[in-house]
Short mmCIF file of C-alpha atoms and ligand atoms in Angstrom, two decimals:
data_model
loop_
_atom_site.label_atom_id
_atom_site.label_comp_id
_atom_site.label_asym_id
_atom_site.label_seq_id
_atom_site.Cartn_x
_atom_site.Cartn_y
_atom_site.Cartn_z
CA MET A 1 6.86 -31.37 -10.95
CA SER A 2 7.08 -30.40 -14.90
CA PHE A 3 4.93 -30.59 -17.84
CA ALA A 4 6.92 -34.03 -18.50
CA ASP A 5 6.15 -35.88 -15.90
CA LEU A 6 2.39 -35.46 -16.40
CA GLY A 7 1.59 -37.77 -19.75
CA LEU A 8 1.05 -35.56 -22.21
CA SER A 9 1.85 -35.68 -25.58
CA ASP A 10 5.00 -34.27 -27.19
CA LYS A 11 2.97 -32.06 -29.37
CA VAL A 12 1.31 -30.54 -26.50
CA LEU A 13 4.43 -30.28 -24.73
CA GLN A 14 6.02 -28.46 -27.64
CA ALA A 15 3.09 -26.07 -27.58
CA VAL A 16 3.66 -25.79 -23.79
CA THR A 17 7.09 -24.51 -24.48
CA THR A 18 5.93 -22.06 -27.47
CA ALA A 19 3.39 -20.55 -24.52
CA GLY A 20 6.42 -19.76 -22.41
CA TYR A 21 5.07 -22.57 -19.42
CA THR A 22 7.95 -24.15 -17.48
CA GLU A 23 5.83 -25.34 -14.40
CA PRO A 24 2.61 -26.67 -14.26
CA THR A 25 -0.01 -25.12 -11.83
CA PRO A 26 -1.13 -26.62 -8.51
CA ILE A 27 -4.64 -27.47 -10.19
CA GLN A 28 -2.47 -28.87 -13.56
CA ALA A 29 -0.34 -30.87 -11.55
CA GLN A 30 -3.43 -32.53 -9.70
CA ALA A 31 -6.07 -32.48 -12.72
CA ILE A 32 -4.10 -33.82 -15.82
CA PRO A 33 -3.27 -37.09 -14.66
CA HIS A 34 -6.56 -38.55 -13.99
CA VAL A 35 -7.96 -37.02 -16.78
CA LEU A 36 -5.30 -38.39 -19.15
CA ALA A 37 -6.31 -42.03 -17.14
CA ARG A 38 -10.18 -41.25 -18.44
CA ARG A 39 -11.18 -40.55 -14.73
CA ASP A 40 -13.84 -38.60 -14.05
CA VAL A 41 -12.63 -35.21 -11.83
CA LEU A 42 -14.04 -33.28 -9.82
CA GLY A 43 -11.57 -29.80 -9.71
CA ILE A 44 -12.35 -26.92 -7.28
CA ALA A 45 -10.81 -23.78 -8.49
CA GLN A 46 -11.48 -20.96 -9.81
CA THR A 47 -10.26 -18.72 -13.16
CA GLY A 48 -6.23 -17.58 -12.76
CA THR A 49 -5.10 -21.22 -11.55
CA GLY A 50 -4.48 -21.99 -14.90
CA LYS A 51 -7.07 -24.37 -14.54
CA THR A 52 -8.26 -23.98 -18.54
CA ALA A 53 -5.19 -25.66 -19.52
CA ALA A 54 -6.15 -28.43 -16.84
CA PHE A 55 -8.36 -29.45 -18.98
CA THR A 56 -7.30 -28.24 -22.28
CA LEU A 57 -4.19 -30.04 -22.36
CA PRO A 58 -5.22 -33.55 -21.36
CA MET A 59 -7.87 -33.03 -24.32
CA LEU A 60 -5.38 -32.34 -27.14
CA THR A 61 -3.33 -35.16 -25.85
CA MET A 62 -6.62 -37.32 -26.12
CA LEU A 63 -7.99 -36.06 -29.12
CA GLU A 64 -4.50 -36.70 -31.04
CA THR A 65 -6.50 -40.44 -31.78
CA GLY A 66 -10.19 -40.56 -33.37
CA ARG A 67 -11.84 -38.35 -35.80
CA ALA A 68 -14.90 -36.18 -35.61
CA ARG A 69 -18.25 -36.67 -37.69
CA ALA A 70 -20.29 -34.73 -39.24
CA ARG A 71 -23.09 -33.05 -36.29
CA MET A 72 -21.42 -35.33 -33.64
CA PRO A 73 -18.67 -33.16 -31.40
CA ARG A 74 -16.59 -35.41 -29.84
CA THR A 75 -16.27 -33.25 -26.77
CA LEU A 76 -18.25 -30.71 -25.07
CA ILE A 77 -17.52 -27.81 -22.93
CA LEU A 78 -19.91 -26.22 -21.38
CA GLU A 79 -18.97 -21.99 -20.13
CA PRO A 80 -21.14 -19.76 -18.47
CA THR A 81 -20.65 -16.18 -20.61
CA ARG A 82 -19.71 -15.62 -24.00
CA GLU A 83 -16.19 -14.78 -22.80
CA LEU A 84 -15.04 -17.30 -21.59
CA ALA A 85 -15.73 -19.67 -23.98
CA ALA A 86 -14.35 -17.81 -26.63
CA GLN A 87 -11.32 -17.40 -24.21
CA VAL A 88 -11.37 -21.37 -24.01
CA GLU A 89 -11.40 -21.33 -27.49
CA GLU A 90 -8.46 -19.24 -27.48
CA ASN A 91 -6.31 -21.50 -25.24
CA PHE A 92 -7.29 -24.41 -27.51
CA GLU A 93 -5.86 -22.15 -30.74
CA ARG A 94 -2.98 -21.41 -28.33
CA TYR A 95 -1.81 -24.89 -27.19
CA GLY A 96 -3.28 -26.44 -30.47
CA THR A 97 -0.69 -25.26 -32.61
CA ASN A 98 0.50 -28.33 -33.55
CA HIS A 99 -2.64 -30.40 -33.78
CA LYS A 100 -5.21 -30.27 -36.79
CA LEU A 101 -8.51 -30.04 -34.64
CA ASN A 102 -11.94 -28.70 -35.32
CA VAL A 103 -12.82 -26.19 -33.50
CA ALA A 104 -16.04 -24.61 -32.48
CA LEU A 105 -17.32 -21.81 -30.56
CA ILE A 106 -21.67 -21.92 -30.11
CA ILE A 107 -22.49 -18.95 -28.39
CA GLY A 108 -25.19 -16.10 -28.66
CA GLY A 109 -24.70 -13.35 -30.24
CA VAL A 110 -22.96 -14.37 -33.35
CA SER A 111 -25.02 -15.90 -36.64
CA PHE A 112 -26.19 -19.83 -36.83
CA ALA A 113 -24.86 -19.94 -40.01
CA ASP A 114 -21.42 -19.68 -39.32
CA GLN A 115 -21.45 -22.39 -36.46
CA ASP A 116 -23.39 -24.53 -38.21
CA ALA A 117 -21.56 -24.45 -41.02
CA LYS A 118 -18.74 -26.14 -37.83
CA LEU A 119 -20.65 -28.38 -36.87
CA THR A 120 -21.11 -30.10 -40.39
CA ARG A 121 -17.77 -30.31 -40.76
CA GLY A 122 -17.08 -32.01 -37.88
CA THR A 123 -16.26 -30.95 -34.45
CA ASP A 124 -13.74 -32.18 -32.22
CA VAL A 125 -14.02 -30.23 -29.64
CA LEU A 126 -17.61 -27.64 -29.07
CA ILE A 127 -17.16 -24.46 -26.34
CA ALA A 128 -20.77 -24.04 -26.09
CA THR A 129 -22.95 -21.26 -23.59
CA PRO A 130 -26.21 -23.32 -22.56
CA GLY A 131 -28.55 -21.29 -24.54
CA ARG A 132 -27.02 -21.59 -27.81
CA LEU A 133 -26.45 -24.83 -27.81
CA LEU A 134 -29.99 -25.51 -26.87
CA ASP A 135 -30.77 -23.55 -29.59
CA HIS A 136 -28.94 -25.66 -32.43
CA PHE A 137 -30.64 -29.05 -31.07
CA GLU A 138 -33.70 -28.28 -30.72
CA ARG A 139 -33.35 -26.87 -34.79
CA GLY A 140 -31.93 -30.49 -35.59
CA LYS A 141 -28.61 -29.73 -36.22
CA LEU A 142 -26.38 -31.33 -33.70
CA LEU A 143 -26.38 -35.05 -32.05
CA LEU A 144 -25.05 -34.68 -28.97
CA THR A 145 -24.82 -38.95 -28.82
CA GLY A 146 -20.95 -38.71 -30.05
CA VAL A 147 -19.56 -37.04 -26.97
CA GLU A 148 -16.37 -38.59 -25.40
CA LEU A 149 -15.44 -36.13 -22.65
CA LEU A 150 -18.11 -33.68 -21.43
CA VAL A 151 -16.58 -30.53 -19.44
CA ILE A 152 -18.90 -28.22 -17.33
CA ASP A 153 -17.07 -25.43 -15.87
CA GLU A 154 -17.57 -22.58 -13.82
CA ALA A 155 -20.53 -24.60 -12.44
CA ASP A 156 -21.36 -22.12 -9.17
CA ARG A 157 -21.37 -19.38 -12.17
CA MET A 158 -23.88 -21.64 -13.93
CA LEU A 159 -26.12 -21.84 -10.52
CA ASP A 160 -25.49 -17.85 -10.20
CA MET A 161 -26.94 -17.64 -13.53
CA GLY A 162 -30.19 -19.67 -13.36
CA PHE A 163 -28.02 -21.97 -16.17
CA ILE A 164 -28.33 -25.23 -13.89
CA PRO A 165 -31.42 -26.70 -15.91
CA ASP A 166 -30.25 -26.14 -19.09
CA ILE A 167 -27.13 -27.93 -18.26
CA GLU A 168 -29.40 -30.70 -16.87
CA ARG A 169 -31.05 -30.85 -20.06
CA ILE A 170 -27.87 -31.40 -21.91
CA VAL A 171 -26.09 -33.58 -20.00
CA LYS A 172 -29.14 -36.40 -20.21
CA MET A 173 -28.30 -35.78 -24.28
CA VAL A 174 -24.48 -37.10 -23.75
CA PRO A 175 -23.57 -40.56 -23.58
CA PHE A 176 -24.03 -41.85 -19.91
CA THR A 177 -20.16 -43.52 -21.11
CA ARG A 178 -18.71 -40.36 -21.15
CA GLN A 179 -15.79 -39.19 -18.97
CA THR A 180 -17.08 -35.75 -17.18
CA LEU A 181 -14.89 -32.98 -15.86
CA PHE A 182 -16.55 -30.42 -13.47
CA PHE A 183 -15.00 -27.43 -12.44
CA SER A 184 -15.95 -25.00 -9.88
CA ALA A 185 -14.94 -22.18 -7.72
CA THR A 186 -17.18 -23.08 -4.79
CA MET A 187 -18.93 -26.04 -3.53
CA PRO A 188 -22.15 -25.42 -1.75
CA PRO A 189 -24.55 -28.50 -1.22
CA GLU A 190 -26.31 -27.78 -4.66
CA ILE A 191 -23.27 -28.05 -6.77
CA GLU A 192 -22.19 -31.01 -4.79
CA ARG A 193 -25.82 -31.85 -5.63
CA LEU A 194 -24.93 -31.98 -9.55
CA ALA A 195 -21.04 -33.41 -9.04
CA ASP A 196 -23.24 -36.57 -6.90
CA MET A 197 -25.19 -36.49 -10.29
CA PHE A 198 -23.08 -36.05 -13.42
CA LEU A 199 -19.62 -37.67 -12.15
CA HIS A 200 -19.07 -41.19 -11.99
CA ASN A 201 -16.03 -41.78 -8.68
CA PRO A 202 -14.83 -38.75 -10.00
CA GLN A 203 -11.21 -37.77 -8.58
CA ARG A 204 -11.20 -34.54 -6.49
CA VAL A 205 -8.68 -32.20 -6.74
CA GLU A 206 -8.60 -28.81 -5.09
CA VAL A 207 -6.89 -25.69 -5.01
CA ALA A 208 -6.92 -22.81 -2.03
CA ARG A 209 -9.51 -19.85 -3.23
CA PRO A 210 -7.83 -16.66 -2.47
CA ALA A 211 -10.03 -15.50 0.44
CA SER A 212 -7.80 -12.36 0.86
CA THR A 213 -6.48 -9.87 -1.77
CA ALA A 214 -3.07 -10.06 -3.15
CA THR A 215 -0.61 -7.99 -0.86
CA THR A 216 0.42 -6.06 -4.33
CA ILE A 217 -2.85 -4.09 -4.18
CA GLU A 218 -3.40 -0.90 -2.44
CA GLN A 219 -6.68 -0.76 -2.09
CA ARG A 220 -8.44 3.18 -1.00
CA LEU A 221 -12.21 3.58 -0.15
CA VAL A 222 -13.04 6.99 -1.36
CA ALA A 223 -16.27 8.47 -0.02
CA THR A 224 -19.10 10.15 -2.21
CA GLY A 225 -22.89 10.65 -2.22
CA ALA A 226 -24.90 8.05 -3.66
CA GLU A 227 -26.38 10.14 -6.59
CA GLY A 228 -25.07 9.19 -9.88
CA HIS A 229 -23.80 12.56 -11.26
CA GLU A 230 -21.82 12.68 -7.94
CA LYS A 231 -19.62 9.61 -8.24
CA ARG A 232 -19.25 10.31 -11.58
CA LYS A 233 -17.22 13.22 -10.27
CA VAL A 234 -15.53 11.74 -7.80
CA LEU A 235 -14.62 8.72 -10.39
CA ARG A 236 -12.96 11.71 -12.94
CA GLN A 237 -11.00 13.30 -10.17
CA LEU A 238 -9.22 9.68 -9.01
CA ILE A 239 -8.58 8.76 -12.63
CA ARG A 240 -6.84 11.77 -13.45
CA SER A 241 -5.15 11.92 -10.08
CA ALA A 242 -4.34 8.05 -10.05
CA SER A 243 -0.61 7.62 -10.12
CA GLU A 244 1.15 5.65 -12.81
CA LEU A 245 -2.15 5.23 -14.04
CA GLN A 246 -1.67 2.75 -17.64
CA ASN A 247 -5.21 1.13 -17.58
CA GLY A 248 -7.86 0.56 -15.49
CA ILE A 249 -11.15 -1.44 -14.77
CA ILE A 250 -14.50 0.49 -13.98
CA PHE A 251 -16.76 -1.67 -12.18
CA CYS A 252 -20.92 -0.66 -12.03
CA ASN A 253 -23.72 -2.70 -10.92
CA ARG A 254 -25.69 -2.40 -12.92
CA LYS A 255 -25.67 -2.68 -16.90
CA ARG A 256 -27.47 0.09 -17.80
CA ASP A 257 -24.88 2.15 -15.39
CA VAL A 258 -22.24 0.98 -17.70
CA ALA A 259 -23.52 2.25 -20.33
CA GLN A 260 -24.26 5.45 -19.04
CA LEU A 261 -20.82 5.62 -17.63
CA GLN A 262 -18.55 5.36 -20.54
CA ARG A 263 -20.51 7.60 -22.53
CA SER A 264 -19.87 10.01 -19.66
CA LEU A 265 -16.38 9.46 -19.76
CA THR A 266 -16.18 9.72 -23.33
CA SER A 267 -18.13 12.95 -23.48
CA HIS A 268 -15.69 14.15 -20.26
CA GLY A 269 -12.97 13.65 -22.70
CA PHE A 270 -11.69 9.68 -21.52
CA ASN A 271 -10.94 6.94 -24.03
CA ALA A 272 -13.43 4.20 -22.22
CA ALA A 273 -15.31 1.00 -23.39
CA ALA A 274 -17.96 -0.62 -22.52
CA LEU A 275 -18.14 -4.19 -21.85
CA HIS A 276 -22.16 -5.75 -20.63
CA GLY A 277 -24.24 -8.46 -20.81
CA ASP A 278 -26.82 -6.55 -23.69
CA MET A 279 -24.02 -5.88 -26.03
CA ASP A 280 -23.71 -8.11 -28.87
CA GLN A 281 -20.87 -10.12 -29.06
CA ARG A 282 -19.06 -8.50 -31.45
CA ALA A 283 -18.59 -4.73 -29.54
CA ARG A 284 -18.29 -7.38 -27.06
CA MET A 285 -15.40 -8.15 -28.30
CA ALA A 286 -14.55 -5.25 -29.71
CA ALA A 287 -14.51 -3.80 -26.81
CA LEU A 288 -12.11 -6.14 -25.25
CA ASP A 289 -9.50 -6.30 -28.06
CA GLY A 290 -9.26 -2.86 -27.77
CA PHE A 291 -8.44 -3.00 -23.97
CA ARG A 292 -6.39 -5.76 -24.45
CA SER A 293 -4.36 -4.61 -27.40
CA GLY A 294 -4.33 -0.46 -25.04
CA GLU A 295 -5.70 0.96 -27.57
CA VAL A 296 -8.56 1.84 -24.98
CA PRO A 297 -6.81 2.48 -21.76
CA LEU A 298 -10.55 2.68 -19.72
CA LEU A 299 -12.86 -0.40 -19.56
CA VAL A 300 -16.60 -0.23 -17.94
CA ALA A 301 -17.76 -3.30 -16.73
CA SER A 302 -20.43 -5.45 -15.32
CA ASP A 303 -19.13 -8.34 -13.29
CA VAL A 304 -20.95 -10.62 -15.16
CA ALA A 305 -19.94 -9.58 -18.28
CA ALA A 306 -16.00 -9.56 -17.08
CA ARG A 307 -15.90 -12.63 -14.90
CA GLY A 308 -13.39 -15.01 -15.45
CA LEU A 309 -11.96 -12.99 -18.65
CA ASP A 310 -7.82 -13.00 -18.81
CA ILE A 311 -6.59 -9.25 -19.18
CA PRO A 312 -3.07 -9.46 -18.15
CA ALA A 313 -1.36 -6.42 -16.42
CA VAL A 314 -3.91 -3.65 -15.19
CA SER A 315 -2.63 -1.09 -12.88
CA HIS A 316 -6.16 0.52 -11.22
CA VAL A 317 -9.89 -1.80 -10.51
CA PHE A 318 -12.53 1.57 -10.04
CA ASN A 319 -15.69 0.38 -8.03
CA PHE A 320 -17.84 2.72 -9.60
CA ASP A 321 -20.36 0.82 -7.08
CA VAL A 322 -19.38 -1.35 -4.28
CA PRO A 323 -20.60 -4.30 -4.98
CA HIS A 324 -23.22 -6.22 -2.78
CA HIS A 325 -21.22 -9.73 -2.82
CA PRO A 326 -17.94 -9.41 -1.00
CA GLU A 327 -17.03 -12.43 -3.13
CA ASP A 328 -17.13 -10.30 -6.24
CA TYR A 329 -14.93 -7.34 -4.33
CA VAL A 330 -12.03 -10.14 -4.43
CA HIS A 331 -13.06 -11.00 -7.93
CA ARG A 332 -13.01 -7.51 -9.18
CA ILE A 333 -9.54 -6.07 -7.52
CA GLY A 334 -8.14 -9.19 -8.31
CA ARG A 335 -7.61 -7.85 -11.63
CA THR A 336 -4.96 -5.85 -10.79
CA GLY A 337 -1.53 -6.51 -8.89
CA ARG A 338 -1.53 -10.14 -10.69
CA ALA A 339 1.60 -12.09 -10.91
CA GLY A 340 3.68 -9.67 -8.29
CA ARG A 341 3.07 -6.09 -10.05
CA SER A 342 1.70 -3.54 -8.00
CA GLY A 343 -2.16 -2.53 -8.68
CA GLN A 344 -4.14 0.01 -7.07
CA ALA A 345 -7.50 -0.79 -6.52
CA PHE A 346 -10.13 2.54 -5.22
CA THR A 347 -14.06 1.59 -4.75
CA LEU A 348 -16.21 5.06 -4.42
CA ALA A 349 -18.57 4.33 -1.69
CA SER A 350 -21.33 6.60 -0.21
CA ARG A 351 -23.34 5.81 2.65
CA THR A 352 -25.73 3.15 1.70
CA ASP A 353 -23.24 0.95 1.35
CA GLU A 354 -21.92 0.88 4.90
CA ARG A 355 -23.11 -2.86 4.79
CA SER A 356 -21.97 -4.19 2.04
CA LEU A 357 -18.40 -2.78 3.24
CA SER A 358 -18.34 -4.15 6.31
CA ALA A 359 -19.22 -7.83 4.93
CA ILE A 360 -15.92 -7.03 2.59
CA GLU A 361 -13.67 -6.15 5.43
CA SER A 362 -14.81 -9.18 7.26
CA LEU A 363 -14.15 -11.46 4.42
CA ILE A 364 -10.93 -10.14 3.17
CA GLY A 365 -9.98 -9.90 6.91
CA GLN A 366 -8.62 -6.36 7.25
CA PRO A 367 -10.17 -2.67 6.97
CA ILE A 368 -9.90 -0.94 3.70
CA ALA A 369 -8.14 3.06 4.60
CA TRP A 370 -9.83 5.71 2.78
CA LEU A 371 -8.62 7.75 0.29
CA ASP A 372 -9.94 10.89 2.66
CA GLY A 373 -12.10 11.44 4.68
CA ASP A 374 -14.86 8.51 5.97
CA LEU A 375 -18.47 8.70 5.26
CA SER A 376 -18.91 10.90 8.16
CA THR A 377 -17.36 12.89 5.96
CA VAL A 378 -20.11 13.04 3.48
CA SER A 379 -22.97 15.14 4.13
CA ASP A 380 -26.83 14.09 3.61
CA GLU A 381 -27.77 18.25 4.12
CA VAL A 382 -28.79 20.31 1.33
CA GLU A 383 -26.62 21.53 -1.20
CA GLY A 384 -24.19 24.17 -0.36
CA ASP A 385 -24.42 23.26 3.83
CA GLU A 386 -20.58 22.74 4.76
CA PRO A 387 -19.78 19.22 4.09
CA ARG A 388 -19.71 17.44 8.22
CA ARG A 389 -17.17 16.14 9.83
CA ARG A 390 -17.46 13.68 12.64
CA ARG A 391 -15.37 11.71 14.97
CA GLY A 392 -15.00 8.46 12.48
CA SER A 393 -12.83 9.75 9.73
CA ARG A 394 -10.21 9.94 12.13
CA ARG A 395 -11.01 6.65 13.31
CA ALA A 396 -10.96 5.22 9.98
CA LYS A 397 -7.55 6.27 9.31
CA GLU A 398 -6.17 5.01 12.62
CA THR A 399 -8.01 1.82 11.66
CA SER A 400 -6.14 2.02 7.96
CA GLY A 401 -3.30 2.39 10.72
CA GLY A 402 0.55 4.45 10.47
CA GLU A 403 1.10 1.17 8.59
CA SER A 404 -0.22 2.34 5.52
CA ALA A 405 0.52 5.70 5.36
CA LYS A 406 4.05 4.32 6.12
CA SER A 407 4.41 1.76 3.66
CA THR A 408 2.31 3.35 1.07
CA GLY A 409 4.23 6.43 0.69
CA ARG A 410 2.98 6.32 -3.41
CA SER A 411 -0.69 6.81 -1.62
CA THR A 412 -0.24 9.32 0.85
CA GLU A 413 0.73 11.42 -2.28
CA THR A 414 -1.82 9.49 -4.60
CA SER A 415 -4.59 10.25 -1.62
CA ALA A 416 -3.80 14.36 -1.40
CA ALA A 417 -4.01 14.61 -5.55
CA PRO A 418 -7.53 14.16 -6.16
CA ALA A 419 -8.31 16.55 -2.95
CA SER A 420 -6.09 18.97 -4.50
CA GLU A 421 -7.11 19.00 -8.33
CA SER A 422 -10.41 19.33 -7.48
CA PRO A 423 -10.93 22.96 -7.50
CA ARG A 424 -7.71 23.60 -9.99
CA ARG A 425 -9.04 20.86 -12.56
CA GLU A 426 -12.67 22.35 -12.29
CA ASN A 427 -10.98 25.74 -13.07
CA ARG A 428 -9.67 24.00 -16.04
CA SER A 429 -13.28 22.51 -17.36
CA ARG A 430 -14.67 25.68 -17.29
CA GLY A 431 -11.64 27.79 -18.98
CA GLY A 432 -8.05 26.48 -20.61
CA ARG A 433 -6.81 23.65 -21.41
CA ARG A 434 -4.33 21.56 -19.46
CA PRO A 435 -1.38 20.89 -21.53
CA ALA A 436 -1.21 17.50 -23.08
CA ALA A 437 1.39 16.00 -20.67
CA GLU A 438 -0.61 16.46 -18.32
CA ARG A 439 -3.24 14.62 -19.26
CA SER A 440 -3.97 11.02 -17.39
CA ARG A 441 -2.93 8.46 -20.54
CA ALA A 442 -7.27 7.71 -20.01
CA GLU A 443 -8.20 11.09 -21.46
CA ALA A 444 -8.72 11.09 -25.36
CA PRO A 445 -6.00 13.64 -26.50
CA ARG A 446 -8.26 16.21 -28.38
CA ARG A 447 -11.53 16.45 -25.97
CA GLU A 448 -12.41 18.18 -23.17
CA PRO A 449 -14.85 17.78 -20.48
CA VAL A 450 -18.02 18.92 -21.27
CA ARG A 451 -21.00 19.88 -18.49
CA GLU A 452 -23.29 18.09 -16.20
CA PRO A 453 -25.63 17.16 -16.50
CA GLU A 454 -24.83 13.50 -17.88
CA PRO A 455 -26.23 12.14 -20.52
CA VAL A 456 -28.97 10.14 -20.08
CA SER A 457 -28.90 6.47 -21.25
CA PRO A 458 -32.23 4.79 -23.03
CA PRO A 459 -34.47 2.45 -20.96
CA PRO A 460 -32.42 -0.79 -20.76
CA PRO A 461 -33.17 -4.12 -22.66
CA ARG A 462 -35.05 -6.67 -20.72
CA GLU A 463 -32.88 -9.42 -19.38
CA PRO A 464 -33.30 -12.62 -21.58
CA ALA A 465 -35.06 -15.40 -19.15
CA ARG A 466 -32.17 -17.74 -18.80
CA GLU A 467 -29.79 -14.85 -16.93
CA PRO A 468 -31.53 -14.21 -14.03
CA ALA A 469 -28.90 -14.01 -11.01
CA ARG A 470 -29.62 -16.91 -8.11
CA ASN A 471 -28.65 -16.48 -4.93
CA ALA A 472 -28.01 -20.23 -4.15
CA PRO A 473 -24.47 -20.70 -3.34
CA GLU A 474 -24.61 -17.85 -0.79
CA ARG A 475 -27.80 -19.89 0.75
CA ALA A 476 -26.36 -22.89 0.79
CA ARG A 477 -23.75 -21.43 3.07
CA GLY A 478 -26.31 -20.31 4.81
CA GLU A 479 -24.72 -16.51 5.03
CA ARG A 480 -27.90 -14.04 5.70
CA ARG A 481 -27.42 -11.54 3.05
CA PRO A 482 -29.40 -9.47 0.65
CA PRO A 483 -30.77 -11.69 -2.35
CA ARG A 484 -28.21 -10.45 -5.40
CA ARG A 485 -29.51 -8.32 -7.30
CA ASP A 486 -30.24 -8.45 -11.27
CA GLU A 487 -27.72 -5.64 -12.71
CA ASP A 488 -30.87 -3.88 -13.85
CA GLY A 489 -32.62 -3.28 -10.80
CA ASP A 490 -33.31 -0.31 -8.91
CA THR A 491 -30.73 2.31 -7.98
CA PRO A 492 -30.25 2.33 -4.83
CA VAL A 493 -31.91 5.88 -3.06
CA GLY A 494 -29.56 8.69 -2.90
CA LEU A 495 -28.94 10.92 0.00
CA GLY A 496 -28.78 14.27 -1.75
CA SER A 497 -26.67 16.73 -3.66
CA HIS A 498 -22.93 17.09 -1.75
CA VAL A 499 -19.83 17.48 -2.53
CA PRO A 500 -17.18 15.08 -1.02
CA ALA A 501 -14.54 16.82 1.69
CA PHE A 502 -11.95 16.03 -0.06
CA LEU A 503 -13.26 17.62 -2.92
CA LEU A 504 -12.95 20.92 -1.71
CA LYS A 505 -9.91 21.01 0.03
CA PRO A 506 -7.43 23.79 -0.70
CA THR A 507 -4.14 22.10 -1.28
CA GLY A 508 -1.24 23.00 -3.94
CA PHE A 509 -1.70 20.06 -6.45
CA GLY A 510 -0.78 21.72 -9.90
CA LYS A 511 1.90 24.22 -7.99
CA SER A 512 4.45 24.44 -11.10
CA LYS A 513 7.71 22.86 -10.62
P1 LIG B 601 -6.78 -19.60 -16.14
O1 LIG B 601 -6.87 -19.65 -14.41
O2 LIG B 601 -7.41 -21.02 -17.33
O3 LIG B 601 -7.92 -18.54 -16.91
O4 LIG B 601 -5.74 -18.76 -16.64
C1 LIG B 601 -4.91 -17.94 -15.95
C2 LIG B 601 -3.82 -17.85 -16.62
O5 LIG B 601 -2.35 -18.79 -16.19
C3 LIG B 601 -3.52 -17.37 -18.00
O6 LIG B 601 -2.86 -15.97 -18.74
C4 LIG B 601 -2.80 -18.52 -18.72
O7 LIG B 601 -1.73 -18.47 -19.76
C5 LIG B 601 -1.75 -18.49 -17.40
N1 LIG B 601 -1.12 -20.27 -17.35
C6 LIG B 601 -1.95 -21.29 -17.42
N2 LIG B 601 -1.20 -22.04 -17.13
C7 LIG B 601 0.17 -21.68 -17.06
C8 LIG B 601 1.56 -22.41 -16.17
N3 LIG B 601 1.70 -23.59 -16.16
N4 LIG B 601 2.50 -21.55 -16.26
C9 LIG B 601 1.99 -20.25 -16.18
N5 LIG B 601 1.07 -19.50 -16.39
C10 LIG B 601 -0.12 -20.10 -16.61
#
C-alpha cells in the first residue's frame, strides 16, 4: 500500500514525499481512509507507531477547503502534555509546508497574550493541553462551537494524569455533530466508557502494542544500594564506562530526583540537562533542543515529562530508579534500539525494587541479566563490611544464560568495565586528570568531578491539582499492584550505606595499551 492509495490531497502527498516516507505505517493505512470519509475513529496505538501522521495528514487534506473565523477554531487536538502538544504542532509544520493554515498551540507555561493573538487571527488547528484551553475559555477568549473535528490523543494518559473531568467538560462545548478521533495505547473499561460516550459509530483500528522490548536493546540490571548518593556514584561509573555512548536518557521516578541528579552530574563534570514537570516551558524546550541537537548528550528526565517524545537515535537509557509500573520500563527502554539500531539499557536496582523487577520481567517475558552480581551482592550491613555474595548471584547469571554472554560479546566487555574502572576512577577524582580522549562524550570537557556530598535540592513546588496520577487502567485490568506514586512521593527507605561488589573488584581496566 502506498500513501497515494489513501485518498490524501496532492499537497499532502508532496509533503509526505519530502518527509521521506515511502509507505504508510499500519495505523496510517488503516485510519486515514476512515478519517477522510468523515467517520469517527477509535485508534488503539501508542506513540512510535506513526499515529500523529494518521490524524494530521487527513486533517490537512480536509482543511484545504473552508476558512477559519476569529476565536472559533475549526479543529481541536487535545494532548496530555505540553511536549506532546508541541510535537503535534511540529508535525503540522512538517506536513503542512504546502498549506497556508493557522495552527495555534495552547499550552501552559507560556504567555497568554501571544496565544490570544493567535486565536483572534482565526485558527484552523488548535492544539491544546486541557488546563490551558479551559483557562482561555473561562476568560471568554475562545468559542468551541465551530469545531468540526476533535482529536483526543493519548486518552489513557489523560486518565492517568487526572484530566478526564476536563476532557468531559471540553467535549460538551464542541458541537454534537463534530467528527471525533480518539486515540489510546490501552483500552481499560474506563477508557471504553469514554469512547462510547464521545464517539458515534466509530471505526475501530488497532495496531499491536509492543508487549516486549526490541531485540536490538541490550538490557542489564545493576545492583546498588537504595541510598541516593550510592546510586549516583554507581550511575557515574556506568556512564563513564559505557561503550559507544553517544547520548543517553536517565530516568528518575520523581521530579525532585531529576533536578538533584542533573545538578550532581553537572558538578561531577558531566554535560546533562533536566526535564521534569515543574520546569517552565522555555526551560523544558531548551533542555529538549539541546539534547536533540547533540549539544547536551545526557538528559535526566521523569516519565511524565518524557512520555511520547520523539527523540531519534538514543544510544543509552539509564534507569536511575526501577519504574513502579512495568509498562514504564518498556516505554523507557524503547527510547533506544529504535529502527533496528542497537541500544543499551541499564537499570539500577536495589533490594527495595525486587517486586517491581519481577513485575517487569514477567511483562517482558524474560529475565534481565545482571551486569555484575545481583542484589545478593548488595550488602545491607554497615559501611566498611565486606559485601556479601550469596547463591543468588550465580543464579542470575545462569538465568541470563550463556546465550547472553555469547551474543553480547560487547556486553561482557561492558560489564567488566565498571568493576575494573571503579578504583582507578576514584583515584583520578582525588588526584590527576584523565586525558581528554579517555573521557566519555557525556562529560563536559573542562570540569573534573568534585566531592560528595551531593548538592541538596530545594523542596519541590506542589504538583498542580490536575496532575495527580491515577491508577485506573491497571485497576481496570484487575491487576493488583502498588498505587502509582506521584513523582514527588516519599523517598523509598534505604538499606544503609554500602559499596556494590562490582565496584570493589580489582581488574585491569585502564592498563595502557
Ligand atoms: P508518532 O507515533 O506519531 O510519534 O511517530 C513516530 C515517528 O515515526 C516519528 O518520528 C515520525 O516522523 C515517524 N513516521 C511517521 N510516519 C512514518 C512513515 N510512514 N514512515 C516512516 N516514518 C514515519
